[in-house]
Short mmCIF file of C-alpha atoms in Angstrom, two decimals:
data_model
loop_
_atom_site.label_atom_id
_atom_site.label_comp_id
_atom_site.label_asym_id
_atom_site.label_seq_id
_atom_site.Cartn_x
_atom_site.Cartn_y
_atom_site.Cartn_z
CA MET A 1 -27.89 15.71 -9.40
CA LEU A 2 -29.94 13.97 -12.03
CA SER A 3 -28.34 11.05 -13.76
CA LYS A 4 -28.18 11.03 -17.53
CA SER A 5 -28.91 7.59 -18.92
CA LEU A 6 -26.34 5.80 -21.02
CA PHE A 7 -28.88 5.31 -23.73
CA SER A 8 -29.48 9.02 -24.21
CA ALA A 9 -25.96 9.01 -25.63
CA PRO A 10 -25.37 8.86 -29.40
CA ALA A 11 -26.48 5.70 -31.15
CA VAL A 12 -24.15 2.74 -31.51
CA LYS A 13 -21.79 3.32 -34.42
CA PRO A 14 -19.54 0.96 -36.38
CA PHE A 15 -15.83 1.19 -35.63
CA VAL A 16 -13.17 -0.18 -37.97
CA PHE A 17 -10.80 -2.37 -35.98
CA ALA A 18 -7.61 -1.51 -37.91
CA LEU A 19 -5.87 1.80 -37.38
CA SER A 20 -2.82 3.48 -38.82
CA ALA A 21 -2.43 5.63 -35.68
CA ALA A 22 -3.96 5.93 -32.24
CA LEU A 23 -6.30 8.76 -31.37
CA VAL A 24 -5.32 11.07 -28.53
CA ALA A 25 -7.95 10.30 -25.92
CA THR A 26 -8.16 13.84 -24.58
CA ALA A 27 -9.47 12.72 -21.27
CA GLY A 28 -6.27 12.70 -19.24
CA ALA A 29 -5.83 14.58 -16.06
CA ALA A 30 -8.94 16.54 -16.85
CA ALA A 31 -11.50 15.03 -19.15
CA ALA A 32 -12.35 16.51 -22.50
CA PRO A 33 -16.07 17.16 -22.93
CA GLU A 34 -16.44 14.44 -25.54
CA LEU A 35 -14.77 11.15 -26.37
CA ARG A 36 -14.45 10.71 -30.12
CA ALA A 37 -14.04 7.57 -32.15
CA ALA A 38 -11.05 7.18 -34.44
CA GLU A 39 -11.75 7.27 -38.14
CA ALA A 40 -11.11 4.35 -40.46
CA PRO A 41 -7.78 4.44 -42.29
CA ALA A 42 -7.90 5.42 -45.94
CA VAL A 43 -6.02 2.34 -47.17
CA ALA A 44 -8.01 -0.64 -48.38
CA GLU A 45 -7.30 -3.73 -46.33
CA ALA A 46 -9.13 -6.55 -44.63
CA GLN A 47 -10.67 -5.02 -41.58
CA GLU A 48 -12.82 -6.31 -38.78
CA VAL A 49 -15.70 -4.08 -37.77
CA GLU A 50 -16.53 -3.30 -34.16
CA TYR A 51 -19.27 -1.14 -32.72
CA GLN A 52 -18.81 1.69 -30.26
CA LEU A 53 -21.11 3.44 -27.82
CA PRO A 54 -20.05 6.68 -26.10
CA TRP A 55 -21.99 7.37 -22.91
CA GLN A 56 -22.04 9.66 -19.91
CA SER A 57 -23.80 10.00 -16.58
CA LEU A 58 -23.71 12.22 -13.51
CA HIS A 59 -22.98 10.36 -10.29
CA MET A 60 -21.20 11.11 -7.01
CA GLY A 61 -21.07 14.78 -7.95
CA THR A 62 -18.96 14.25 -11.04
CA LEU A 63 -19.32 13.60 -14.77
CA ILE A 64 -18.58 9.98 -15.68
CA GLN A 65 -18.11 9.20 -19.34
CA GLY A 66 -16.62 6.55 -21.51
CA GLN A 67 -16.59 4.56 -24.69
CA VAL A 68 -17.22 0.83 -24.98
CA TYR A 69 -16.59 -1.44 -27.96
CA ALA A 70 -17.91 -4.84 -29.02
CA ARG A 71 -18.48 -7.03 -32.07
CA THR A 72 -22.23 -6.43 -32.30
CA PRO A 73 -24.56 -3.52 -31.47
CA GLU A 74 -26.35 -5.74 -28.94
CA GLU A 75 -23.15 -6.63 -27.12
CA THR A 76 -22.05 -2.99 -27.08
CA LYS A 77 -25.33 -1.93 -25.49
CA ARG A 78 -25.08 -4.78 -22.99
CA LEU A 79 -21.63 -3.65 -21.85
CA ALA A 80 -22.79 -0.04 -21.58
CA GLY A 81 -25.79 -1.17 -19.54
CA ILE A 82 -23.52 -3.08 -17.17
CA MET A 83 -21.42 0.05 -16.68
CA GLU A 84 -24.51 2.12 -15.86
CA SER A 85 -25.67 -0.49 -13.37
CA GLU A 86 -22.25 -0.73 -11.70
CA ILE A 87 -21.86 3.05 -11.47
CA GLU A 88 -25.27 3.34 -9.81
CA ARG A 89 -24.34 0.53 -7.41
CA PHE A 90 -21.17 2.32 -6.32
CA ASP A 91 -23.04 5.61 -6.10
CA ASP A 92 -25.59 4.02 -3.75
CA MET A 93 -22.72 2.56 -1.74
CA MET A 94 -20.29 5.46 -1.44
CA SER A 95 -21.76 8.80 -2.50
CA VAL A 96 -21.57 11.61 0.04
CA HIS A 97 -24.70 13.12 -1.49
CA LYS A 98 -27.16 10.48 -0.26
CA GLU A 99 -27.80 7.96 2.49
CA THR A 100 -25.06 5.38 1.91
CA VAL A 101 -23.19 2.75 3.86
CA LEU A 102 -20.04 4.86 3.81
CA ASN A 103 -21.90 7.83 5.27
CA ASP A 104 -23.31 5.50 7.91
CA VAL A 105 -19.76 4.81 9.11
CA ASN A 106 -19.40 8.53 9.88
CA ARG A 107 -22.85 8.89 11.44
CA ARG A 108 -22.11 5.99 13.79
CA ALA A 109 -18.55 6.93 14.71
CA GLY A 110 -17.33 4.73 17.54
CA GLU A 111 -19.43 1.73 16.46
CA ARG A 112 -18.69 -1.25 14.27
CA VAL A 113 -20.67 -0.61 11.09
CA THR A 114 -21.32 -3.46 8.64
CA VAL A 115 -20.05 -2.49 5.19
CA THR A 116 -19.76 -4.02 1.74
CA PRO A 117 -16.61 -5.95 0.78
CA GLU A 118 -15.73 -3.08 -1.59
CA ILE A 119 -15.80 -0.46 1.17
CA ALA A 120 -13.70 -2.69 3.41
CA GLU A 121 -11.17 -3.29 0.63
CA MET A 122 -10.97 0.42 -0.25
CA THR A 123 -10.59 1.41 3.40
CA LYS A 124 -7.76 -1.07 3.93
CA MET A 125 -6.06 0.29 0.82
CA ALA A 126 -6.46 3.86 2.11
CA LEU A 127 -4.90 2.90 5.45
CA ARG A 128 -1.94 1.22 3.73
CA VAL A 129 -1.22 4.32 1.64
CA ALA A 130 -1.60 6.54 4.72
CA GLU A 131 1.00 4.44 6.49
CA GLU A 132 3.51 4.30 3.65
CA THR A 133 3.23 8.09 3.06
CA ASP A 134 3.40 8.98 6.77
CA GLY A 135 -0.04 10.55 6.65
CA ALA A 136 0.49 12.67 3.52
CA PHE A 137 -2.62 10.83 2.40
CA GLU A 138 -5.01 10.74 5.35
CA PRO A 139 -8.47 9.12 5.02
CA THR A 140 -9.70 10.61 8.31
CA ILE A 141 -9.18 14.18 7.07
CA GLY A 142 -13.00 14.55 7.02
CA PRO A 143 -13.33 16.97 9.99
CA VAL A 144 -10.87 19.35 8.30
CA VAL A 145 -12.52 18.98 4.88
CA ASN A 146 -15.95 19.66 6.37
CA LEU A 147 -14.60 22.75 8.12
CA TRP A 148 -13.15 24.36 5.00
CA LYS A 149 -15.71 23.03 2.44
CA ILE A 150 -13.44 24.04 -0.43
CA GLY A 151 -15.19 23.12 -3.67
CA PHE A 152 -18.48 22.73 -1.83
CA GLY A 153 -19.41 26.36 -1.21
CA GLY A 154 -16.70 27.20 1.32
CA ASP A 155 -15.31 30.72 0.94
CA LYS A 156 -14.09 31.61 4.43
CA VAL A 157 -10.89 30.85 6.34
CA PRO A 158 -11.79 29.01 9.58
CA SER A 159 -10.53 30.26 12.92
CA ASP A 160 -7.32 28.88 14.38
CA ALA A 161 -9.32 27.33 17.23
CA ALA A 162 -11.70 25.55 14.85
CA ILE A 163 -8.78 24.19 12.80
CA GLU A 164 -6.99 23.00 15.93
CA GLU A 165 -10.11 21.18 17.12
CA ALA A 166 -10.66 19.50 13.73
CA VAL A 167 -7.05 18.26 13.55
CA LYS A 168 -7.45 16.53 16.93
CA HIS A 169 -9.77 13.99 15.28
CA VAL A 170 -7.47 13.16 12.34
CA ASP A 171 -5.59 9.89 12.82
CA TYR A 172 -5.85 6.96 10.41
CA ARG A 173 -4.37 4.64 13.05
CA LYS A 174 -7.65 4.75 14.98
CA VAL A 175 -9.62 3.21 12.07
CA GLU A 176 -10.48 -0.46 12.38
CA VAL A 177 -11.41 -2.75 9.47
CA GLY A 178 -12.32 -6.35 10.14
CA GLU A 179 -14.45 -9.35 9.30
CA THR A 180 -16.72 -11.21 11.66
CA GLU A 181 -19.21 -14.00 10.96
CA GLY A 182 -18.79 -13.53 7.22
CA SER A 183 -19.45 -9.77 7.23
CA TRP A 184 -17.04 -6.86 6.94
CA TYR A 185 -17.13 -3.86 9.26
CA VAL A 186 -15.41 -0.50 9.66
CA ARG A 187 -15.14 1.42 12.91
CA ILE A 188 -13.79 4.94 13.32
CA ALA A 189 -13.16 6.71 16.63
CA PRO A 190 -15.76 9.07 18.12
CA GLY A 191 -15.44 12.49 16.51
CA GLN A 192 -13.71 11.13 13.42
CA ASN A 193 -15.00 11.44 9.86
CA ILE A 194 -13.61 9.27 7.10
CA ASP A 195 -13.27 10.97 3.70
CA MET A 196 -12.59 8.77 0.67
CA GLY A 197 -12.59 11.60 -1.86
CA GLY A 198 -8.90 11.05 -2.54
CA ILE A 199 -9.21 7.37 -3.43
CA ALA A 200 -12.81 6.49 -4.36
CA LYS A 201 -12.82 7.46 -8.04
CA GLY A 202 -9.58 5.60 -8.68
CA TYR A 203 -10.84 2.53 -6.85
CA ILE A 204 -14.22 2.55 -8.61
CA GLY A 205 -12.61 3.04 -12.02
CA GLN A 206 -10.44 -0.02 -11.42
CA LYS A 207 -13.47 -2.08 -10.42
CA LEU A 208 -15.36 -0.98 -13.53
CA SER A 209 -12.39 -2.01 -15.67
CA GLU A 210 -12.24 -5.42 -13.99
CA ARG A 211 -15.97 -5.95 -14.54
CA LEU A 212 -15.74 -4.98 -18.22
CA LYS A 213 -12.94 -7.47 -18.81
CA ALA A 214 -14.82 -10.16 -16.91
CA GLU A 215 -17.75 -9.57 -19.27
CA GLY A 216 -15.55 -10.07 -22.32
CA ALA A 217 -14.64 -6.49 -23.25
CA VAL A 218 -11.27 -6.25 -24.98
CA HIS A 219 -10.88 -2.50 -24.85
CA ALA A 220 -12.71 0.58 -23.54
CA LEU A 221 -11.99 4.03 -22.18
CA LEU A 222 -13.49 5.29 -18.92
CA ASP A 223 -13.26 8.78 -17.43
CA LEU A 224 -14.44 9.41 -13.88
CA GLY A 225 -14.24 13.17 -13.52
CA GLY A 226 -10.70 13.27 -14.91
CA ASN A 227 -9.54 9.89 -13.59
CA VAL A 228 -8.95 7.92 -16.76
CA VAL A 229 -8.99 4.13 -17.06
CA ALA A 230 -7.62 2.69 -20.30
CA VAL A 231 -8.96 -0.84 -20.70
CA GLY A 232 -6.75 -2.88 -22.98
CA GLU A 233 -5.39 -1.09 -26.06
CA LYS A 234 -7.06 1.39 -28.39
CA SER A 235 -6.60 -1.22 -31.11
CA PRO A 236 -4.13 -4.09 -31.57
CA GLY A 237 -0.62 -2.67 -31.28
CA HIS A 238 -1.86 0.87 -30.58
CA PRO A 239 -2.07 2.09 -26.98
CA TRP A 240 -4.42 4.78 -25.75
CA ARG A 241 -2.99 8.31 -25.71
CA VAL A 242 -4.07 10.33 -22.68
CA GLY A 243 -3.61 14.10 -22.44
CA LEU A 244 -2.43 15.67 -19.16
CA GLN A 245 -4.27 18.86 -18.20
CA SER A 246 -2.32 22.13 -18.02
CA PRO A 247 -3.12 23.43 -14.50
CA ASP A 248 -3.07 27.11 -15.47
CA GLN A 249 -5.25 26.78 -18.56
CA THR A 250 -8.87 25.96 -19.34
CA ARG A 251 -10.04 22.36 -19.26
CA GLY A 252 -8.97 20.55 -22.40
CA ALA A 253 -5.55 22.21 -22.70
CA TYR A 254 -2.73 19.70 -22.29
CA PHE A 255 0.98 19.98 -21.57
CA GLY A 256 1.85 16.37 -22.36
CA VAL A 257 0.59 12.98 -23.50
CA LEU A 258 1.01 9.51 -21.99
CA THR A 259 0.61 6.37 -24.08
CA VAL A 260 -0.82 3.58 -21.95
CA SER A 261 -2.58 0.23 -22.16
CA ASP A 262 -4.64 -1.45 -19.43
CA MET A 263 -3.80 1.23 -16.91
CA SER A 264 -5.29 4.08 -14.87
CA VAL A 265 -3.98 7.62 -15.40
CA ILE A 266 -4.83 9.86 -12.44
CA THR A 267 -3.88 13.44 -11.63
CA SER A 268 -4.00 15.60 -8.50
CA GLY A 269 -3.64 19.37 -8.27
CA ALA A 270 -5.28 22.32 -6.57
CA TYR A 271 -6.18 24.15 -9.77
CA GLU A 272 -9.90 23.38 -10.03
CA ARG A 273 -11.26 23.46 -6.46
CA ASN A 274 -10.13 26.54 -4.56
CA PHE A 275 -11.20 29.97 -3.39
CA GLU A 276 -9.50 33.33 -2.96
CA LYS A 277 -9.62 35.47 0.17
CA ASP A 278 -7.75 38.74 0.72
CA GLY A 279 -5.61 38.06 -2.34
CA LYS A 280 -4.59 34.56 -1.26
CA ARG A 281 -5.69 31.34 -2.98
CA TYR A 282 -6.67 28.32 -0.88
CA GLY A 283 -6.63 24.90 -2.60
CA HIS A 284 -8.73 21.89 -1.64
CA ILE A 285 -5.89 19.49 -0.77
CA LEU A 286 -5.50 19.88 2.99
CA SER A 287 -2.71 18.96 5.37
CA ALA A 288 -3.61 16.45 8.08
CA LYS A 289 -0.92 17.97 10.29
CA THR A 290 -1.71 21.69 9.98
CA GLY A 291 -5.40 21.53 9.07
CA ARG A 292 -4.77 24.05 6.29
CA PRO A 293 -4.32 23.84 2.51
CA VAL A 294 -0.96 22.27 1.78
CA LEU A 295 1.96 24.50 0.86
CA THR A 296 3.63 22.78 -2.07
CA ASP A 297 5.91 23.61 -4.97
CA ILE A 298 4.13 21.08 -7.20
CA ALA A 299 1.39 22.17 -9.62
CA SER A 300 0.19 18.69 -10.54
CA VAL A 301 1.02 15.02 -10.07
CA THR A 302 0.02 12.32 -12.55
CA ILE A 303 0.43 8.62 -11.78
CA ALA A 304 -0.01 5.78 -14.27
CA ASP A 305 -0.68 2.46 -12.56
CA ARG A 306 -2.67 -0.74 -12.93
CA ASP A 307 -4.07 -0.20 -9.42
CA GLY A 308 -6.33 2.84 -9.79
CA GLY A 309 -7.18 3.20 -6.10
CA ARG A 310 -3.56 3.26 -4.96
CA ALA A 311 -2.65 5.64 -7.79
CA ASP A 312 -5.44 8.03 -6.78
CA ALA A 313 -4.35 8.13 -3.14
CA LEU A 314 -0.66 8.45 -3.98
CA CYS A 315 -1.34 11.41 -6.29
CA THR A 316 -2.78 13.33 -3.36
CA ALA A 317 0.10 12.30 -1.12
CA LEU A 318 2.87 13.29 -3.54
CA PHE A 319 1.22 16.64 -4.22
CA ALA A 320 1.04 17.33 -0.50
CA MET A 321 4.67 16.29 0.08
CA GLY A 322 6.23 18.85 -2.23
CA TRP A 323 9.00 18.16 -4.73
CA GLU A 324 11.88 17.12 -2.48
CA LYS A 325 9.90 14.64 -0.38
CA ALA A 326 8.01 13.39 -3.44
CA LYS A 327 11.30 12.76 -5.24
CA ALA A 328 12.64 10.82 -2.27
CA PHE A 329 9.43 8.79 -2.04
CA LEU A 330 9.53 7.89 -5.73
CA ALA A 331 13.20 6.94 -5.49
CA ALA A 332 12.31 4.53 -2.67
CA HIS A 333 9.18 3.16 -4.42
CA LYS A 334 10.24 2.08 -7.89
CA ASP A 335 6.78 0.66 -8.59
CA VAL A 336 5.20 4.16 -8.52
CA HIS A 337 5.47 5.89 -11.91
CA ALA A 338 4.71 9.60 -12.05
CA VAL A 339 4.80 12.83 -14.05
CA LEU A 340 5.33 15.91 -11.85
CA LEU A 341 4.83 19.48 -13.03
CA LEU A 342 6.36 22.07 -10.68
CA ASN A 343 4.50 25.23 -9.84
CA ASP A 344 6.75 27.38 -12.01
CA MET A 345 4.64 25.89 -14.83
CA LYS A 346 7.89 25.26 -16.70
CA THR A 347 9.62 22.25 -15.16
CA VAL A 348 8.44 18.67 -15.74
CA HIS A 349 9.93 15.58 -14.12
CA VAL A 350 9.08 12.04 -15.24
CA SER A 351 9.81 8.66 -13.64
CA ARG A 352 12.37 6.74 -15.65
CA GLU A 353 9.91 3.90 -16.29
CA LEU A 354 7.43 6.34 -17.91
CA ARG A 355 9.93 8.30 -19.96
CA SER A 356 9.38 6.40 -23.20
CA ALA A 357 5.59 6.67 -22.80
CA PHE A 358 5.54 10.44 -22.19
CA THR A 359 5.62 13.23 -24.78
CA LEU A 360 5.92 16.86 -23.72
CA THR A 361 3.67 18.89 -26.03
CA ASP A 362 3.87 22.35 -24.42
CA GLU A 363 6.82 24.16 -25.98
CA THR A 364 7.01 26.64 -23.09
CA MET A 365 7.95 23.83 -20.69
CA ARG A 366 11.16 21.83 -20.29
CA LEU A 367 11.68 18.21 -19.39
CA GLU A 368 14.29 17.88 -16.65
CA GLY A 369 16.18 14.75 -15.66
CA ASP A 370 14.23 11.59 -14.98
CA ILE A 371 13.09 10.84 -11.45
CA PRO A 372 15.50 8.08 -10.31
#
């Protein structure tokens, strides 16, 4: 897909750095089509002016958009340019749509393939989450994903024999990540295919946030195809407000809002990538054990965390687990903070640590007891 340059976005605009209320950044679990700047408050007071630049680009098969802020138009454009450069760098490193190092790992299955430090770090993170979730998140699910192709033109149910054969090659424990002579490598077993679709956007978003802060940015909002990264606060004392997509409604309809600062907000669900066959719907989140779309009583999982990569992977895992196992996992992992909407589209559960940051906005739903 063609990339849209940052600088084809609207011109840099002044932004008044004193607000009476935060703007709902309707980017949440599914991004709104446009990020809007907050308006200046009506009261007269000493205010410090910032400049903002909204931008968007198409990379890795998804729409990436955001809003950066700085004290001068030149600095704002510089930060936006850095984001464009970094996004292109990660695209060249990890995209499944071109010749990349990550694709080379799959093409050369069975060999040690030299990779970038970022790919090594992300792979190690994926393996850790796979282990702590007992394979509910499985980075070697590639053979099964490639068989079904849900969201990528697939519209047929594979044969039982084909599914059984694909599952034979799924086992994260066979993946090796190491460093030798100053270079990192990844090796997967023959027949395996590593798929980072469940962690890459979260990981990349976190790296973009870190780079922005290293370059002096105080606050920004990034949206990688629905994975939102809130950098800093919206304005001093005012967190970002992120809307959570209603799974059964069109993009931009929200059932709740999270207020967050310096945190990733990531959602998983099977409501956007699926197909129907003989009256049955097949979602894109696949079970590593059965080789079929997961059967779950959860409609969507949202996790708010400072570690975007881990949050992304855990969203997939909790969705695949179903409510009872997800509840038990969250009870045992107090550092994971989640909002779970059950598939009755009525019942919402929220981790105790997120309760004060979450507002239920859909009056047809009910907020049940906190997740312990």
